[in-house]
PDB file of C-alpha atoms in Angstrom:
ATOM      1  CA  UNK A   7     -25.257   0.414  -7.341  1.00  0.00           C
ATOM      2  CA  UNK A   8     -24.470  -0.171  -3.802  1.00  0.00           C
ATOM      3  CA  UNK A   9     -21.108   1.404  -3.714  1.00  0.00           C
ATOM      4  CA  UNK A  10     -19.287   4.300  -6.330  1.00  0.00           C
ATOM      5  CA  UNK A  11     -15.622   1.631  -5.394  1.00  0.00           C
ATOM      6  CA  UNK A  12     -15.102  -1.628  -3.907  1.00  0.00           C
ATOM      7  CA  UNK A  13     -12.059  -1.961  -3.243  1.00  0.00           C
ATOM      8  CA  UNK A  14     -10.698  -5.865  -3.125  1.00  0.00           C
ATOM      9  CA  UNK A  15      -7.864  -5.967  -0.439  1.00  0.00           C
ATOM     10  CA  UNK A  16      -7.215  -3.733   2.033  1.00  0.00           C
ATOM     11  CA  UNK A  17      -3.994  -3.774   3.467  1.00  0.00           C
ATOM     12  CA  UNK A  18      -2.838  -2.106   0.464  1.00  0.00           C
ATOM     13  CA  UNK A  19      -6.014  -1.631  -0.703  1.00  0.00           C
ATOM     14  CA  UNK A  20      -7.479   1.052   2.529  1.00  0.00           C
ATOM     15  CA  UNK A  21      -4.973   3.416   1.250  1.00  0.00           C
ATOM     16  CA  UNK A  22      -6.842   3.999  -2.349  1.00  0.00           C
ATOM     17  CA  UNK A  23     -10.287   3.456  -0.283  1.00  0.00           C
ATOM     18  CA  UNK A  24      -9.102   6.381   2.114  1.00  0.00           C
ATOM     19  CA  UNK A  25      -8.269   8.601  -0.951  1.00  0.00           C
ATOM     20  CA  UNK A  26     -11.692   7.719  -2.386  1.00  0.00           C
ATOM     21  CA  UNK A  27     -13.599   8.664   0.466  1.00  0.00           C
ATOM     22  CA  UNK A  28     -12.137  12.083   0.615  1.00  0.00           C
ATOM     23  CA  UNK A  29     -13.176  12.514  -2.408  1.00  0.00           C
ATOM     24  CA  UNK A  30     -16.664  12.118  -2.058  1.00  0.00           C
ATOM     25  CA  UNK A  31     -17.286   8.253  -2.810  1.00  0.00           C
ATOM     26  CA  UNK A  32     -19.097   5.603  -1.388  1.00  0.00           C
ATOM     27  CA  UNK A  33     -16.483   3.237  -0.869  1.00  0.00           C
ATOM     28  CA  UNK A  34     -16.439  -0.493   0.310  1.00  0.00           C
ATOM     29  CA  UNK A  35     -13.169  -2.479   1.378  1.00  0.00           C
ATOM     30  CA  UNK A  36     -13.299  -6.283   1.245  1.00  0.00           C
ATOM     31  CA  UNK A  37     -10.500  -8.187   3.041  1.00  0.00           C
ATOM     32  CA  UNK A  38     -10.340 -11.886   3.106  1.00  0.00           C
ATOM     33  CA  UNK A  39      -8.707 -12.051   6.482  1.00  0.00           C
ATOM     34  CA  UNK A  40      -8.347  -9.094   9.099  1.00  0.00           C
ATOM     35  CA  UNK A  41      -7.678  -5.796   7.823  1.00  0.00           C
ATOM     36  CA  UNK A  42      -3.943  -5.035   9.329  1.00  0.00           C
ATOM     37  CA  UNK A  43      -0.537  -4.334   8.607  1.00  0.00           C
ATOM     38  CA  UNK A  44       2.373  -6.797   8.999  1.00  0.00           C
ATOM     39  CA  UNK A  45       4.713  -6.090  12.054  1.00  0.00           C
ATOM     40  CA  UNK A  46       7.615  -5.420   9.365  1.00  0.00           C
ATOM     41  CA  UNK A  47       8.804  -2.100   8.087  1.00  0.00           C
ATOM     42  CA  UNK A  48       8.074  -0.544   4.716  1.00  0.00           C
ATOM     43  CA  UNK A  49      11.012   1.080   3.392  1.00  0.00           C
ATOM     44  CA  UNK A  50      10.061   4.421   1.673  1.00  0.00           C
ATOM     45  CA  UNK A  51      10.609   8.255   1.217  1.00  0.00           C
ATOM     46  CA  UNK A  52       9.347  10.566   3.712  1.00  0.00           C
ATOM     47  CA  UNK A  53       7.877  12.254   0.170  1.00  0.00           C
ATOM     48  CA  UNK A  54       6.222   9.402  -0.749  1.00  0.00           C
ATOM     49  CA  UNK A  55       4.719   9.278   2.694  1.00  0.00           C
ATOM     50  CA  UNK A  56       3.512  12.203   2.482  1.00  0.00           C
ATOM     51  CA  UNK A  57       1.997  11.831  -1.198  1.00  0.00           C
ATOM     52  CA  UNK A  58      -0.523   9.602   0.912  1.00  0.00           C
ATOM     53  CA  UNK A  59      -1.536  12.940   2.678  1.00  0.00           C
ATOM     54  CA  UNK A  60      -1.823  14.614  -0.698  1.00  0.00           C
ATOM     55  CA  UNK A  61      -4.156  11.896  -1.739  1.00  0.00           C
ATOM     56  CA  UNK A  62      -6.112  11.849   1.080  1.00  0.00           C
ATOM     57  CA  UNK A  63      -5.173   8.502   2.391  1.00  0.00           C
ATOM     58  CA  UNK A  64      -3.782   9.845   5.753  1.00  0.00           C
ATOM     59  CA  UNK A  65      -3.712  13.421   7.609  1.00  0.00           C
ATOM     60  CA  UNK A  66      -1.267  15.366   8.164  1.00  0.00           C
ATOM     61  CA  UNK A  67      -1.127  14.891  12.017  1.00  0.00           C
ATOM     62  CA  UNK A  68      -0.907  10.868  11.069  1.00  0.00           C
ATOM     63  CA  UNK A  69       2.550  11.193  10.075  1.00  0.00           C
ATOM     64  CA  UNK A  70       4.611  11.148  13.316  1.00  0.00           C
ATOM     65  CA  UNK A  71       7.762   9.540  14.804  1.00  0.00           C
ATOM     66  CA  UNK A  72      11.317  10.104  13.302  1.00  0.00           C
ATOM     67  CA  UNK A  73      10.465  12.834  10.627  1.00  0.00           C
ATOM     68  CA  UNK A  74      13.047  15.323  11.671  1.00  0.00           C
ATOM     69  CA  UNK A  75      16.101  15.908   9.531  1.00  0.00           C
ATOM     70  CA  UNK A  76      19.156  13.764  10.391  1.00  0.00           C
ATOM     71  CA  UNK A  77      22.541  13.893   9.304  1.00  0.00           C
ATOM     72  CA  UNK A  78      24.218  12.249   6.250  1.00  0.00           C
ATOM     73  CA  UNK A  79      25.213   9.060   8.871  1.00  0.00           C
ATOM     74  CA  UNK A  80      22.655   9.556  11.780  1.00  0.00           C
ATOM     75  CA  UNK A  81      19.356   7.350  11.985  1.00  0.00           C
ATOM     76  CA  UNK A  82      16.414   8.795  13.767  1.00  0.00           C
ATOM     77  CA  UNK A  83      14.174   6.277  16.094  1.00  0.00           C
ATOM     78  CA  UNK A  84      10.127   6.973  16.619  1.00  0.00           C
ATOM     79  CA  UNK A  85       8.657   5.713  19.257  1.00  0.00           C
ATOM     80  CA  UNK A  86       6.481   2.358  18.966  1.00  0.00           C
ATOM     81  CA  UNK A  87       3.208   3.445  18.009  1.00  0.00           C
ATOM     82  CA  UNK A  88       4.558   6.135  15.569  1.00  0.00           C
ATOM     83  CA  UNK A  89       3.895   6.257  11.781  1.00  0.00           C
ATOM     84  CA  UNK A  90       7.858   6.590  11.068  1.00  0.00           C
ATOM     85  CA  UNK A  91      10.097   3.821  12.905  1.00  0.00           C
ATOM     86  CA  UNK A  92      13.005   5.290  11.634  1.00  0.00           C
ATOM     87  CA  UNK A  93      14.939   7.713   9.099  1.00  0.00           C
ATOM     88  CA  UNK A  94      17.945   7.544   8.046  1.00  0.00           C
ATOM     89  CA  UNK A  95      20.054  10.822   6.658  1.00  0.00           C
ATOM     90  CA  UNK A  96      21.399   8.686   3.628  1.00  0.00           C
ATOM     91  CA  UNK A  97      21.723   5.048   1.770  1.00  0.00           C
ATOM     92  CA  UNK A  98      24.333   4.337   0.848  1.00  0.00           C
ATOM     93  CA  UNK A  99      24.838   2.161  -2.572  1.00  0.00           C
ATOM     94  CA  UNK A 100      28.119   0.297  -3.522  1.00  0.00           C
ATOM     95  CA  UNK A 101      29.953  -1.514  -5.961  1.00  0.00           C
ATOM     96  CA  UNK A 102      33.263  -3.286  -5.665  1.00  0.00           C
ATOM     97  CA  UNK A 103      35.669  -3.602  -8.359  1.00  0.00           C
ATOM     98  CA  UNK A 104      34.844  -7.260  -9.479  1.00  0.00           C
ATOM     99  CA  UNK A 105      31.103  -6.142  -9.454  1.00  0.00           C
ATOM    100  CA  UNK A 106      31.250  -3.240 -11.644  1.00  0.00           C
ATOM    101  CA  UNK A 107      34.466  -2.274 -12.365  1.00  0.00           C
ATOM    102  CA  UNK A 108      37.692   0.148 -10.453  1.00  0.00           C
ATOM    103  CA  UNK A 109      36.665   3.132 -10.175  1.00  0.00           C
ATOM    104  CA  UNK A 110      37.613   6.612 -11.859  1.00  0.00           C
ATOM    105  CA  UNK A 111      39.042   7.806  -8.358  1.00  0.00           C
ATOM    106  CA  UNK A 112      41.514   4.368  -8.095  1.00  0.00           C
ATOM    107  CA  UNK A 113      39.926   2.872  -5.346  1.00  0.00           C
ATOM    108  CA  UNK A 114      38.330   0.075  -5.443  1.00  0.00           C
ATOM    109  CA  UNK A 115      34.799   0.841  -4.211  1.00  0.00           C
ATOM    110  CA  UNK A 116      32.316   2.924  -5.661  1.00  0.00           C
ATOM    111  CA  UNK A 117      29.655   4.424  -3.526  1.00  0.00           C
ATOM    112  CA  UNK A 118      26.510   6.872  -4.622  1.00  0.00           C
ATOM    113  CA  UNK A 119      25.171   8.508  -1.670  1.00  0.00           C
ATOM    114  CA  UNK A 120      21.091   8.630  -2.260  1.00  0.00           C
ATOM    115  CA  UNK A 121      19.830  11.136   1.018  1.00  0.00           C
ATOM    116  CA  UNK A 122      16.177  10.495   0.312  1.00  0.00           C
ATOM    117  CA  UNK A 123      15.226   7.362  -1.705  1.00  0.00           C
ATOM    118  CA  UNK A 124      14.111   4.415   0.458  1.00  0.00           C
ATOM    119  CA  UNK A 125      15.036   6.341   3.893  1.00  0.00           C
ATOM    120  CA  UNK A 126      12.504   6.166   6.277  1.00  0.00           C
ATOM    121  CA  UNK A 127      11.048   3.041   7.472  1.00  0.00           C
ATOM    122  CA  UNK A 128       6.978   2.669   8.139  1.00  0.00           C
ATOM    123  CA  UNK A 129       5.334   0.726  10.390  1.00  0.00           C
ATOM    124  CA  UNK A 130       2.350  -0.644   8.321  1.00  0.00           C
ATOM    125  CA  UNK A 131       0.352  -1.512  11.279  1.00  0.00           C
ATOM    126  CA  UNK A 132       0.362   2.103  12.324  1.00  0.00           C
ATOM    127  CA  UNK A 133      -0.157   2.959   8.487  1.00  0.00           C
ATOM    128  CA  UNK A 134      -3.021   0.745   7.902  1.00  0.00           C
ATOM    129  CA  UNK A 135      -5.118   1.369  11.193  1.00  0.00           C
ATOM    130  CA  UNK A 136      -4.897   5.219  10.647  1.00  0.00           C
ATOM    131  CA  UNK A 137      -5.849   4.892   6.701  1.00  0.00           C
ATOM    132  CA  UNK A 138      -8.814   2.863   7.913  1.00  0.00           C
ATOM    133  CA  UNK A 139     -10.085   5.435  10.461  1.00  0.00           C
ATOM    134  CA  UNK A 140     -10.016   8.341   8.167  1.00  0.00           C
ATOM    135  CA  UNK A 141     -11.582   6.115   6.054  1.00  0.00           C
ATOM    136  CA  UNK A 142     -14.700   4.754   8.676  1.00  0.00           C
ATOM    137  CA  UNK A 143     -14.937   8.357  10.039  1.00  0.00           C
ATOM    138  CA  UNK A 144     -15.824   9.592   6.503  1.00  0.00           C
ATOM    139  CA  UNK A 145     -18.578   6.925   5.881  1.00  0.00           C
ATOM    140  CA  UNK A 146     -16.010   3.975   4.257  1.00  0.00           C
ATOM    141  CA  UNK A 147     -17.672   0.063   4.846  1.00  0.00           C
ATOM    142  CA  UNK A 148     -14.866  -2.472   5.449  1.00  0.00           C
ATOM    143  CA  UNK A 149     -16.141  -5.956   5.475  1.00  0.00           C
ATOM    144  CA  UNK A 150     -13.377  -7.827   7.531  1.00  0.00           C
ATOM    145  CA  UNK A 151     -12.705 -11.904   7.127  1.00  0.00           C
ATOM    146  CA  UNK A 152     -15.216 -11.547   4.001  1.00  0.00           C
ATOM    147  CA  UNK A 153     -13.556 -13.450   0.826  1.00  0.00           C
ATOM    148  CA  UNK A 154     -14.584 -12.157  -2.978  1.00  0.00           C
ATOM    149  CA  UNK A 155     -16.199 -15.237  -4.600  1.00  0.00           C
ATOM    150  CA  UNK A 156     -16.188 -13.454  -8.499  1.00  0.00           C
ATOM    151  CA  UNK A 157     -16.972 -10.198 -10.077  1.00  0.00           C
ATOM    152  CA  UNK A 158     -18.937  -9.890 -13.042  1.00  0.00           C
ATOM    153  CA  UNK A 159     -18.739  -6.772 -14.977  1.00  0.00           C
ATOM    154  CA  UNK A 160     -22.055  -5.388 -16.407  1.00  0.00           C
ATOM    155  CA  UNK A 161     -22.964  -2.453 -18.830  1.00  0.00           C
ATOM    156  CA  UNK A 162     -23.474  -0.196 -15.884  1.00  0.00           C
ATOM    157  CA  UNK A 163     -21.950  -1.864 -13.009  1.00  0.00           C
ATOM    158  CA  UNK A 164     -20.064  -4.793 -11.482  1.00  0.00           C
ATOM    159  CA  UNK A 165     -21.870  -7.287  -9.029  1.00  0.00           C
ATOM    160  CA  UNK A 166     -19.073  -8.461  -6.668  1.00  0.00           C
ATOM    161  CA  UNK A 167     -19.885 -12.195  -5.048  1.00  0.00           C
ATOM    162  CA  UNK A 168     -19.327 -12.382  -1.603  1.00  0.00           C
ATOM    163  CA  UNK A 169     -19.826 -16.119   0.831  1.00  0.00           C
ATOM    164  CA  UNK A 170     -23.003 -13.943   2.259  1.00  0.00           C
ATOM    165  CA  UNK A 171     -23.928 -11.341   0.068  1.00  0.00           C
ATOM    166  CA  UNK A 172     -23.740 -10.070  -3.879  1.00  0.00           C
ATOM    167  CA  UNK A 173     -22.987  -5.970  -3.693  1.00  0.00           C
ATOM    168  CA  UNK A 174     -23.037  -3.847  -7.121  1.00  0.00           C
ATOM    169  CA  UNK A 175     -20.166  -0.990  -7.874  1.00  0.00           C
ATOM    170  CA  UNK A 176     -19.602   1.208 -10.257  1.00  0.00           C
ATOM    171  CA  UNK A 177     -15.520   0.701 -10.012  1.00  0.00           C
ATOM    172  CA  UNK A 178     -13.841  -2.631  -8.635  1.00  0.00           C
ATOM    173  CA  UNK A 179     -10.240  -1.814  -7.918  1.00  0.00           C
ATOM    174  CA  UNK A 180      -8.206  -5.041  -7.228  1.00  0.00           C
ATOM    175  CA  UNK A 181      -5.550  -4.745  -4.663  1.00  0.00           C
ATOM    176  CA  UNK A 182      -4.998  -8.155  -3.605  1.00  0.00           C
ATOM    177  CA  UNK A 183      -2.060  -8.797  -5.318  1.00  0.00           C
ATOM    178  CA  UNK A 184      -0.743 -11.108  -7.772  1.00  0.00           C
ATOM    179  CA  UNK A 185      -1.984 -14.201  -6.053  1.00  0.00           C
ATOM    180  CA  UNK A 186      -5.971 -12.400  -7.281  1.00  0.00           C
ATOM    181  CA  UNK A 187      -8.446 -14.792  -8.457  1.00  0.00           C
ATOM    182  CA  UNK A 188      -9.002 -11.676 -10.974  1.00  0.00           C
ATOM    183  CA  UNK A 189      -5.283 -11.050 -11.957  1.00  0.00           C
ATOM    184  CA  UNK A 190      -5.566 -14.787 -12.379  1.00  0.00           C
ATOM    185  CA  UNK A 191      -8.645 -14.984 -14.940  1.00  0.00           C
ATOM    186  CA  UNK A 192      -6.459 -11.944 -16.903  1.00  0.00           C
ATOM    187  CA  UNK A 193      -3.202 -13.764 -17.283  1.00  0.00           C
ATOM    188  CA  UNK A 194      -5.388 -17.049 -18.594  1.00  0.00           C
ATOM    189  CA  UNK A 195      -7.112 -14.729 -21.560  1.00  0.00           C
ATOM    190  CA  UNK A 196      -3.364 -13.193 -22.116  1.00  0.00           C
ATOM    191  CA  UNK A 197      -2.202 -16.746 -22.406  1.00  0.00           C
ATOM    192  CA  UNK A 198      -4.582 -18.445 -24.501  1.00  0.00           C
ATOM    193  CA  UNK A 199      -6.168 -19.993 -21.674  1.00  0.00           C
ATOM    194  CA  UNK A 200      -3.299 -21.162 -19.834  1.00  0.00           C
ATOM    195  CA  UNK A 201      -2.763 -20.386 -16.179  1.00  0.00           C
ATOM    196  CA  UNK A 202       1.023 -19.229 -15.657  1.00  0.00           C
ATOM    197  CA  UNK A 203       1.488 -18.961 -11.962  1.00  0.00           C
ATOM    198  CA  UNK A 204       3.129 -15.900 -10.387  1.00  0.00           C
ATOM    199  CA  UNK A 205       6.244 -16.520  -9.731  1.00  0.00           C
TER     200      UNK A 205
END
């Protein structure tokens, strides 16, 4: 085969590529469109962004910007080309009493206090154009503006169709969401041939 992974999507998709790389695979990423990150905020842990480094999707040094440790109500800022826009010491979750019922203390509002689920805020352009240069400085392919056409599995390996080319792999991972032509062709044969759209 051509490639050990082709990956099908990148913007999620370069993060799995990345981790395959560092592992020693020869690993292709095929985008439909341009391989970058929306200009809108991920909300995750600062754990979870740094499972990416554990994976080998990012380095270390990539994660920058508000990281430090703020207070139960303080919100850190990075600057605008860091990794972390922001991080904030706590979220808070409430109910009122018509929601979920009064509360064991008498008042009316019940609040959990969650310090570091959902806290820190990720740029995904940052995230995405780091991912992919780890990922081209260790020998990854991305083929930009290239759309899949089909895959076709085989007892050895998958031939992936592209408008200009057919490549072989040994693994086709799809990350293109639930809108995939392949996610698709798996909800018809779960569904006796019928084609429920994602809602």
């Amino acid at each position: 085969p051509d490639f050990d992974v082709v990956v099908l999507g990148g913007t999620l998709g370069i993060f799995a590529a990345s981790a395959f790389q560092a592992r020693g695979f020869k690993v292709c990423v095929i985008e439909r469109g341009p391989l970058a990150g929306r200009n809108q905020e991920w909300n995750l842990s600062l754990d979870e962004v740094r499972d990416l480094v554990d994976a080998g999707a990012l380095h270390a040094d990539d994660i920058d910007g508000a990281v430090g440790t703020p207070g139960k109500y303080e919100v850190l800022a990075g600057a605008d080309d860091t990794l972390v826009a922001s991080h904030f010491g706590s979220v808070r979750a409430g109910f009122n009493d018509q929601e979920h019922g009064a509360s064991g203390s008498g008042g009316a509002l019940q609040e959990v206090w969650l310090p570091s689920v959902l806290n820190v805020g990720v740029r995904p352009d940052v995230a995405v154009r780091r991912a992919r240069r780890r990922f081209e400085e260790q020998g990854g392919v991305v083929k930009e503006h290239t759309p899949c056409n089909g895959v076709v599995v085989g007892e050895k390996s998958a031939q992936v169709t592209l408008a200009e080319e057919v490549i072989t792999t040994r693994l086709v991972v799809d990350a293109m969401g639930n809108a995939s032509p392949v996610a698709r062709q798996c909800r018809r044969e779960a569904n006796d041939g019928a084609d429920p759209r994602p809602s």
